[in-house]
Structures are given as C-alpha cells and as structure tokens.
Amino acid sequence: MNKILSSVALSVLAFSANAEHHSLQVLREYWKYDEFLAAFPQQYALTEKLNKTVQADAIPLRAEQKKPVTISVVYPGQQVSDYWVRNISAFEQRLDELNIDYQINQVFTRPNVDLRQQSVSLMEALKSKSDYLVFTLDTTRHRKFIEHVLSTGKTKVILQNITTPLRDWEQHQPFMYVGFDHIQGTQLLIDHYKTRFPKGEFDYSVIYFSEGYISEARGTTFIDQMSRGGDYNLTSSYYTDASRESGYHATLNILKQNEEIDFIYACSTDVALGAVDALKETGRTDVFINGWGGGTAELEALEKNDLDVTVMRMNDDTGIAMAEAIKWDLQGEPVPTVYSGGFKLITSDADAKEVQSLKQKAFRYSNRD
C-alpha cells in the first residue's frame, strides 16, 4: 500500500481482486442484519417488538430500583457529524421519560485516533463496575477489549453503530448491537448511483472512513455491488483518518490523478464535507458527491447543493432503543441482540417540507436541547 505525502497522511488503496476478496472475507466474519434475524426467528420477533416500542410514547419502568443504574459511554463523538451527540441526548431524555434512576459517565474521543484515551476510559468503566458499557466496534483493538469485557461477565456491553453480530461470539454475544445498518444504508446509495449514472462508462473513486469495519461495510460493499452489471470504473480508493481535512486532501489527489472523474463515493460525513471543500476550491461542480448519515451538516450542504445525495438516519431511534432495552432488562424481560433504525434517501432537490418532516422525526428528542 503506497503512501501519499501531504499535511494529512492518506493511504492509497490499490483495489486489486485480492484486496477486494480480503475485504469481503472480513465482512463474512459478521452476520448480516437480515440474515441474523432470518436465522433466529425469536430475535426477529424481539426486534420487531422493540421497533414498535421505539416509535411509541414512553411507558415508565414498572420494576422497583434499589440503586441507580450506572452507565459508561465511550463514543467517537469528536466529529462534524452530530450523530453521537444527538444519540446520547435522545438516550438520556428517554431514560428520564421512563423514570429510570441512572448515573452516566460519558467520554467523547476522535474516531480510531485517541486510542489511548479510549483505553483509559474503558478501563475506568471496568474498575467502577458499571452496569452497562456503551461502546463501538470498528477495529481489531476494539474487538480485543470487548472480548475482555465479555469474559468478565459483569458489565453488560451495548455496541453502538454496528448491527451485525460477530459469528465468533455466537456463544457469548454482547447485551446488544444497535445502530443503523451500514450495508442497508449503502444499498440505498448504490441504487441511487446506478439510477443517476445508468448507461455508459463512468469513473469513480471511494473515500473511506479510517481502516476498520465501517469502511469495509460502507466502502467495500459499494465497490463490490458497483462492479456487478454496470460500466463503473474504480480509479482509486483512499483510507483517511476520518477527518474533514483528510477527505479534502484525498479529493485533491483524486482530481490530480483523473480529471475525468464522474463521481466520488464518501463513506462518512466528515470526509464527504472535506471532499466538498476540495471540489469548491477547484471549481469542480461537475463531480457528483454523496454524504452518509444525513445529520445537520449534511442537510445544510444538500440545501446549498454542495452535496448531491445522502442517506439520512432516523437519528434518535437508536438512543431511544438503548433506553428501552435497559428498561426491559431491569424488568427481567428478554432484549433483542440487534436493532437497526430506519433510513431515508434524500437528494439536493428534495421537497423542503418533506425534509422538515424527516428532521422532526429523526431529531424528535435531540432537537429539544
């Protein structure tokens, strides 16, 4: 893997058949969301029940609490994307509505960068014997730590931003996987790109998130599907450090390598907005670019026609789902292993009233702050 030197280090991924095969092998280590629910009908029923509960008004906890529930949250929340901040806001507000007595300790870090800070915060959560730990799973380092926590059997682990159970953990899964399924969201963008660029030969590039599961699920899935039944030529792929600046530098390199590029597929909000910065600077209004997530910054960029399309998460659903799962657990009720919130594809020419309606649904708790 060659290195391009700039103020931000970027890894150029020469996407050979072997690299693609390896990436797809990584994805096969996980159950797909729909595949898992189909394999375990009892889980499907629980997930459907939770989804109905998430969409309904809160019903307070029935069980008596002898002490507050202790919750440790370690999130990669230092991003332009407001997903994580909104998620914790919805989580806390729903806990309040459920009349759950809780104490929460939260730490926001940069995604896959502040690993030392993550490790310190996670060890503190273990030492304090938190009832629940809310974390994420994206890298091998995350995986090893989670396995350590699972082996203790005391703190219950909620994995945020992932909805696909690891097959190796089949006998000892975390308390819950919750998020917006990366592959389902990516498929909406794939379908849109194939409609937007239906015939002829098109050149495109991919700007990944940092190296890890999210990049594989969003980026490799996109490349794999676009290579089937269409004339789409992948000219380059870049891993970034998941920041806006690295997305900017990746896009400048893309434009230097291929002036005829037709579209850029971005795997996250921050890198997408960095790409927008570069396209504006170079006057390349002809290059199509997507967002991923549909948070406040992306919706503003769509309104300005800086982004062409995004897949919008019904953001607060996952915070509500976590609160309801804890309530069910306190009441001695079974909790589903997986939960994925819903999506909506939005383009830059979407009706303003429709977008406002989606905002009201997606941010129904987090906009109260």
Coordinates of N, CA, C and O in Angstrom, one line a residue, residues 160-269:
Q160 N -22.6 0.3 19.9 CA -23.3 1.3 19.1 C -22.7 1.4 17.7 O -21.5 1.2 17.6
N161 N -23.5 1.7 16.8 CA -23.1 1.9 15.4 C -22.6 0.7 14.7 O -21.8 0.7 13.8
I162 N -23.2 -0.4 15.1 CA -23.0 -1.7 14.5 C -24.2 -2.6 14.7 O -24.6 -2.7 15.9
T163 N -24.7 -3.3 13.7 CA -25.9 -4.1 13.8 C -25.7 -5.5 13.4 O -26.6 -6.2 13.2
T164 N -24.4 -5.9 13.2 CA -24.1 -7.2 12.6 C -23.3 -8.0 13.6 O -22.1 -7.8 13.7
P165 N -23.9 -9.0 14.2 CA -23.2 -9.8 15.3 C -22.0 -10.5 14.7 O -22.0 -11.1 13.6
L166 N -20.9 -10.6 15.5 CA -19.7 -11.4 15.1 C -20.0 -12.8 15.3 O -20.6 -13.3 16.3
R167 N -19.7 -13.6 14.3 CA -20.0 -15.0 14.3 C -19.2 -15.7 15.4 O -19.7 -16.7 16.0
D168 N -18.0 -15.3 15.6 CA -17.1 -15.9 16.6 C -17.7 -15.8 18.0 O -17.3 -16.5 18.9
W169 N -18.5 -14.8 18.2 CA -19.1 -14.6 19.6 C -20.5 -15.2 19.8 O -21.2 -14.9 20.7
E170 N -20.8 -16.2 18.9 CA -22.1 -16.7 18.9 C -22.5 -17.3 20.3 O -23.7 -17.2 20.7
Q171 N -21.6 -17.8 21.1 CA -21.9 -18.4 22.4 C -21.9 -17.4 23.5 O -22.3 -17.6 24.6
H172 N -21.4 -16.2 23.2 CA -21.3 -15.1 24.2 C -21.4 -13.7 23.6 O -20.4 -13.0 23.6
Q173 N -22.6 -13.4 23.0 CA -22.7 -12.1 22.4 C -22.9 -11.0 23.4 O -23.3 -11.2 24.5
P174 N -22.5 -9.8 23.0 CA -22.8 -8.6 23.9 C -24.3 -8.5 24.2 O -25.1 -9.1 23.5
F175 N -24.6 -7.7 25.1 CA -26.0 -7.4 25.5 C -26.8 -7.0 24.3 O -28.0 -7.5 24.1
M176 N -26.2 -6.1 23.5 CA -27.0 -5.6 22.3 C -26.1 -4.9 21.3 O -25.1 -4.3 21.6
Y177 N -26.4 -5.1 20.0 CA -25.8 -4.3 18.9 C -26.9 -3.4 18.5 O -28.1 -3.8 18.2
V178 N -26.6 -2.1 18.3 CA -27.6 -1.1 18.0 C -27.0 0.0 17.1 O -25.9 0.4 17.3
G179 N -27.7 0.4 16.1 CA -27.2 1.4 15.2 C -28.1 1.5 13.9 O -29.3 1.1 13.9
F180 N -27.5 1.9 12.8 CA -28.2 2.0 11.5 C -27.3 1.2 10.6 O -26.2 1.5 10.4
D181 N -27.9 0.1 10.1 CA -27.1 -0.9 9.4 C -26.4 -0.3 8.2 O -27.0 0.3 7.3
H182 N -25.0 -0.4 8.2 CA -24.2 0.2 7.2 C -24.5 -0.3 5.8 O -24.4 0.4 4.9
I183 N -24.7 -1.6 5.7 CA -24.9 -2.2 4.4 C -26.3 -1.8 3.8 O -26.4 -1.5 2.7
Q184 N -27.3 -1.8 4.7 CA -28.6 -1.3 4.2 C -28.6 0.1 3.7 O -29.2 0.5 2.7
G185 N -27.9 1.0 4.5 CA -27.8 2.4 4.1 C -27.0 2.5 2.8 O -27.4 3.3 1.9
T186 N -25.9 1.8 2.7 CA -25.1 1.8 1.5 C -25.9 1.3 0.3 O -25.7 1.9 -0.8
Q187 N -26.7 0.3 0.4 CA -27.5 -0.2 -0.7 C -28.4 0.9 -1.3 O -28.6 0.9 -2.5
L188 N -29.0 1.7 -0.4 CA -29.8 2.8 -0.9 C -29.0 3.8 -1.8 O -29.5 4.2 -2.8
L189 N -27.8 4.0 -1.4 CA -26.9 4.9 -2.2 C -26.5 4.2 -3.5 O -26.4 4.8 -4.6
I190 N -26.2 2.9 -3.4 CA -25.9 2.1 -4.6 C -27.0 2.2 -5.7 O -26.8 2.5 -6.9
D191 N -28.2 2.0 -5.2 CA -29.4 2.0 -6.1 C -29.5 3.4 -6.7 O -29.8 3.5 -7.9
H192 N -29.3 4.5 -6.0 CA -29.4 5.8 -6.5 C -28.3 6.1 -7.5 O -28.5 6.7 -8.6
Y193 N -27.0 5.7 -7.2 CA -25.9 5.9 -8.2 C -26.2 5.2 -9.5 O -25.9 5.8 -10.6
K194 N -26.7 4.0 -9.4 CA -27.0 3.3 -10.7 C -28.1 3.9 -11.5 O -28.2 3.8 -12.7
T195 N -29.0 4.6 -10.8 CA -30.1 5.3 -11.5 C -29.6 6.6 -12.0 O -29.9 7.0 -13.2
R196 N -28.7 7.3 -11.2 CA -28.2 8.6 -11.7 C -27.2 8.4 -12.8 O -27.1 9.3 -13.7
F197 N -26.5 7.3 -12.8 CA -25.5 7.0 -13.9 C -25.8 5.7 -14.5 O -25.1 4.7 -14.3
P198 N -26.9 5.6 -15.4 CA -27.4 4.4 -15.8 C -26.7 3.7 -17.0 O -26.7 2.5 -17.1
K199 N -26.1 4.5 -17.9 CA -25.5 3.9 -19.1 C -24.2 4.5 -19.4 O -23.9 5.6 -19.0
G200 N -23.3 3.8 -20.1 CA -22.0 4.3 -20.5 C -21.0 3.9 -19.4 O -21.2 3.3 -18.4
E201 N -19.8 4.4 -19.7 CA -18.7 4.1 -18.8 C -18.4 5.3 -17.9 O -18.3 6.5 -18.3
F202 N -18.4 5.1 -16.6 CA -18.2 6.1 -15.6 C -17.0 5.8 -14.7 O -16.8 4.7 -14.2
D203 N -16.2 6.8 -14.4 CA -15.1 6.7 -13.5 C -15.5 7.2 -12.1 O -16.1 8.3 -12.0
Y204 N -15.1 6.5 -11.1 CA -15.4 7.0 -9.7 C -14.3 6.6 -8.8 O -13.4 5.8 -9.1
S205 N -14.3 7.3 -7.6 CA -13.3 7.0 -6.6 C -14.1 6.9 -5.3 O -15.2 7.4 -5.1
V206 N -13.4 6.2 -4.3 CA -14.0 6.0 -3.0 C -13.1 6.6 -1.9 O -11.9 6.4 -1.9
I207 N -13.7 7.4 -1.1 CA -13.0 7.9 0.1 C -13.5 7.2 1.3 O -14.7 7.4 1.7
Y208 N -12.7 6.3 1.9 CA -13.1 5.5 3.0 C -13.1 6.3 4.3 O -12.5 7.4 4.4
F209 N -13.7 5.8 5.3 CA -13.5 6.2 6.7 C -12.1 5.7 7.1 O -11.3 5.3 6.2
S210 N -11.7 5.7 8.4 CA -10.5 5.1 8.8 C -10.5 3.6 8.6 O -11.6 3.1 8.4
E211 N -9.4 2.9 8.6 CA -9.4 1.5 8.4 C -10.2 0.8 9.5 O -9.9 1.0 10.7
G212 N -11.1 -0.1 9.1 CA -11.9 -0.8 10.1 C -13.2 -1.3 9.5 O -13.4 -1.2 8.2
Y213 N -14.0 -1.8 10.3 CA -15.3 -2.4 9.9 C -16.2 -1.5 9.1 O -16.8 -1.8 8.1
I214 N -16.3 -0.2 9.6 CA -17.2 0.7 8.9 C -16.8 0.9 7.5 O -17.7 1.0 6.6
S215 N -15.5 1.1 7.2 CA -15.0 1.3 5.9 C -15.3 0.1 5.0 O -15.7 0.2 3.8
E216 N -15.2 -1.1 5.6 CA -15.5 -2.3 4.8 C -17.0 -2.4 4.5 O -17.4 -2.7 3.4
A217 N -17.8 -2.2 5.5 CA -19.3 -2.3 5.3 C -19.8 -1.3 4.3 O -20.7 -1.6 3.5
R218 N -19.3 -0.1 4.5 CA -19.9 1.0 3.6 C -19.1 1.1 2.3 O -19.7 1.2 1.2
G219 N -17.8 1.0 2.3 CA -17.0 1.2 1.1 C -16.8 -0.1 0.3 O -17.1 0.0 -1.0
T220 N -16.4 -1.2 0.9 CA -16.2 -2.4 0.1 C -17.5 -2.9 -0.5 O -17.6 -3.4 -1.6
T221 N -18.6 -2.8 0.3 CA -19.9 -3.2 -0.2 C -20.3 -2.4 -1.4 O -20.8 -2.9 -2.4
F222 N -20.0 -1.1 -1.4 CA -20.3 -0.2 -2.6 C -19.5 -0.7 -3.8 O -20.1 -0.9 -4.9
I223 N -18.2 -0.9 -3.6 CA -17.3 -1.3 -4.7 C -17.8 -2.6 -5.3 O -17.9 -2.8 -6.5
D224 N -18.1 -3.6 -4.4 CA -18.5 -4.9 -4.8 C -19.8 -4.9 -5.7 O -19.9 -5.5 -6.7
Q225 N -20.7 -4.1 -5.2 CA -22.0 -4.0 -5.9 C -21.9 -3.2 -7.2 O -22.5 -3.6 -8.2
M226 N -21.1 -2.2 -7.2 CA -21.0 -1.4 -8.4 C -20.2 -2.1 -9.5 O -20.3 -1.8 -10.7
S227 N -19.4 -3.2 -9.1 CA -18.7 -3.9 -10.1 C -19.6 -5.0 -10.8 O -19.1 -5.6 -11.8
R228 N -20.8 -5.1 -10.4 CA -21.7 -6.1 -11.0 C -22.7 -5.4 -11.9 O -23.4 -4.5 -11.5
G229 N -22.7 -5.8 -13.1 CA -23.7 -5.4 -14.1 C -23.7 -4.0 -14.5 O -24.8 -3.4 -14.7
G230 N -22.6 -3.3 -14.6 CA -22.5 -1.9 -15.0 C -21.1 -1.5 -15.4 O -20.1 -2.2 -15.1
D231 N -21.0 -0.4 -16.1 CA -19.7 0.1 -16.6 C -19.2 1.2 -15.6 O -19.2 2.4 -16.0
Y232 N -18.8 0.7 -14.4 CA -18.3 1.7 -13.4 C -16.9 1.3 -13.1 O -16.6 0.2 -12.7
N233 N -16.0 2.3 -13.4 CA -14.5 2.0 -13.3 C -14.0 2.7 -12.0 O -13.9 3.9 -11.9
L234 N -13.6 1.9 -11.1 CA -13.0 2.4 -9.8 C -11.5 2.8 -10.1 O -10.7 1.9 -10.4
T235 N -11.3 4.1 -10.1 CA -9.9 4.6 -10.4 C -9.0 4.7 -9.2 O -7.8 4.6 -9.4
S236 N -9.6 4.9 -8.0 CA -8.7 5.0 -6.8 C -9.6 4.8 -5.6 O -10.8 5.1 -5.6
S237 N -9.0 4.5 -4.5 CA -9.6 4.4 -3.2 C -8.7 4.9 -2.1 O -7.5 4.5 -2.2
Y238 N -9.2 5.6 -1.2 CA -8.3 6.2 -0.1 C -8.9 5.9 1.3 O -10.1 6.2 1.5
Y239 N -8.0 5.3 2.1 CA -8.3 5.3 3.6 C -7.9 6.7 4.1 O -6.9 7.2 3.7
T240 N -8.7 7.2 5.0 CA -8.4 8.5 5.7 C -8.3 8.3 7.2 O -8.4 7.2 7.7
D241 N -8.1 9.4 7.9 CA -8.2 9.4 9.4 C -9.6 9.8 9.8 O -9.8 10.2 11.0
A242 N -10.5 9.7 8.9 CA -12.0 10.0 9.2 C -12.2 11.5 9.5 O -13.3 11.8 9.9
S243 N -11.3 12.4 9.1 CA -11.5 13.8 9.4 C -11.9 14.5 8.1 O -11.7 14.1 7.0
R244 N -12.4 15.7 8.3 CA -12.7 16.6 7.1 C -11.5 16.9 6.3 O -11.5 16.9 5.1
E245 N -10.4 17.2 7.0 CA -9.1 17.6 6.3 C -8.6 16.5 5.5 O -8.2 16.7 4.4
S246 N -8.7 15.2 6.0 CA -8.2 14.1 5.2 C -9.1 13.8 4.0 O -8.6 13.4 2.9
G247 N -10.4 14.1 4.1 CA -11.3 14.0 2.9 C -10.9 15.0 1.9 O -11.0 14.8 0.7
Y248 N -10.6 16.2 2.3 CA -10.2 17.3 1.4 C -8.9 16.9 0.7 O -8.9 17.0 -0.6
H249 N -7.9 16.4 1.3 CA -6.6 16.0 0.7 C -6.8 14.8 -0.2 O -6.2 14.8 -1.3
A250 N -7.7 13.9 0.2 CA -7.9 12.7 -0.7 C -8.6 13.2 -2.0 O -8.2 12.7 -3.1
T251 N -9.5 14.1 -1.9 CA -10.2 14.6 -3.1 C -9.2 15.4 -4.1 O -9.3 15.2 -5.3
L252 N -8.4 16.2 -3.5 CA -7.4 16.8 -4.3 C -6.5 15.8 -5.1 O -6.2 16.0 -6.3
N253 N -6.1 14.7 -4.4 CA -5.4 13.7 -5.1 C -6.2 13.0 -6.2 O -5.7 12.6 -7.2
I254 N -7.5 12.7 -5.9 CA -8.3 12.1 -6.9 C -8.4 12.9 -8.1 O -8.3 12.4 -9.2
L255 N -8.6 14.2 -8.0 CA -8.7 15.1 -9.1 C -7.4 15.2 -9.9 O -7.4 15.4 -11.1
K256 N -6.3 15.2 -9.2 CA -5.0 15.2 -9.9 C -4.8 13.9 -10.7 O -4.2 13.9 -11.8
Q257 N -5.2 12.8 -10.2 CA -5.0 11.5 -10.8 C -5.9 11.3 -12.0 O -5.5 10.7 -13.0
N258 N -7.1 11.9 -11.9 CA -8.1 11.6 -13.0 C -9.0 12.8 -13.2 O -10.0 13.0 -12.4
E259 N -8.7 13.6 -14.1 CA -9.6 14.8 -14.3 C -11.0 14.5 -14.9 O -11.9 15.3 -14.8
E260 N -11.1 13.2 -15.4 CA -12.4 12.8 -15.9 C -13.3 12.1 -14.9 O -14.3 11.5 -15.3
I261 N -13.0 12.2 -13.6 CA -13.8 11.5 -12.6 C -15.2 12.0 -12.7 O -15.5 13.2 -12.8
D262 N -16.1 11.1 -12.6 CA -17.6 11.4 -12.7 C -18.2 11.5 -11.3 O -19.0 12.4 -11.1
F263 N -17.8 10.7 -10.4 CA -18.4 10.8 -9.0 C -17.5 10.2 -8.0 O -16.6 9.4 -8.3
I264 N -17.7 10.7 -6.7 CA -16.9 10.3 -5.6 C -17.8 9.7 -4.6 O -18.8 10.4 -4.2
Y265 N -17.6 8.5 -4.1 CA -18.4 7.9 -3.1 C -17.7 8.1 -1.7 O -16.6 7.6 -1.5
A266 N -18.3 8.9 -0.8 CA -17.7 9.1 0.5 C -18.4 8.3 1.6 O -19.6 8.1 1.6
C267 N -17.6 7.8 2.5 CA -18.1 6.8 3.5 C -18.6 7.4 4.8 O -19.1 6.7 5.7
S268 N -18.4 8.7 5.0 CA -18.9 9.4 6.2 C -19.1 10.9 6.0 O -18.6 11.4 5.0
T269 N -19.7 11.5 7.0 CA -20.0 12.9 6.9 C -18.7 13.7 6.8 O -18.6 14.6 5.9

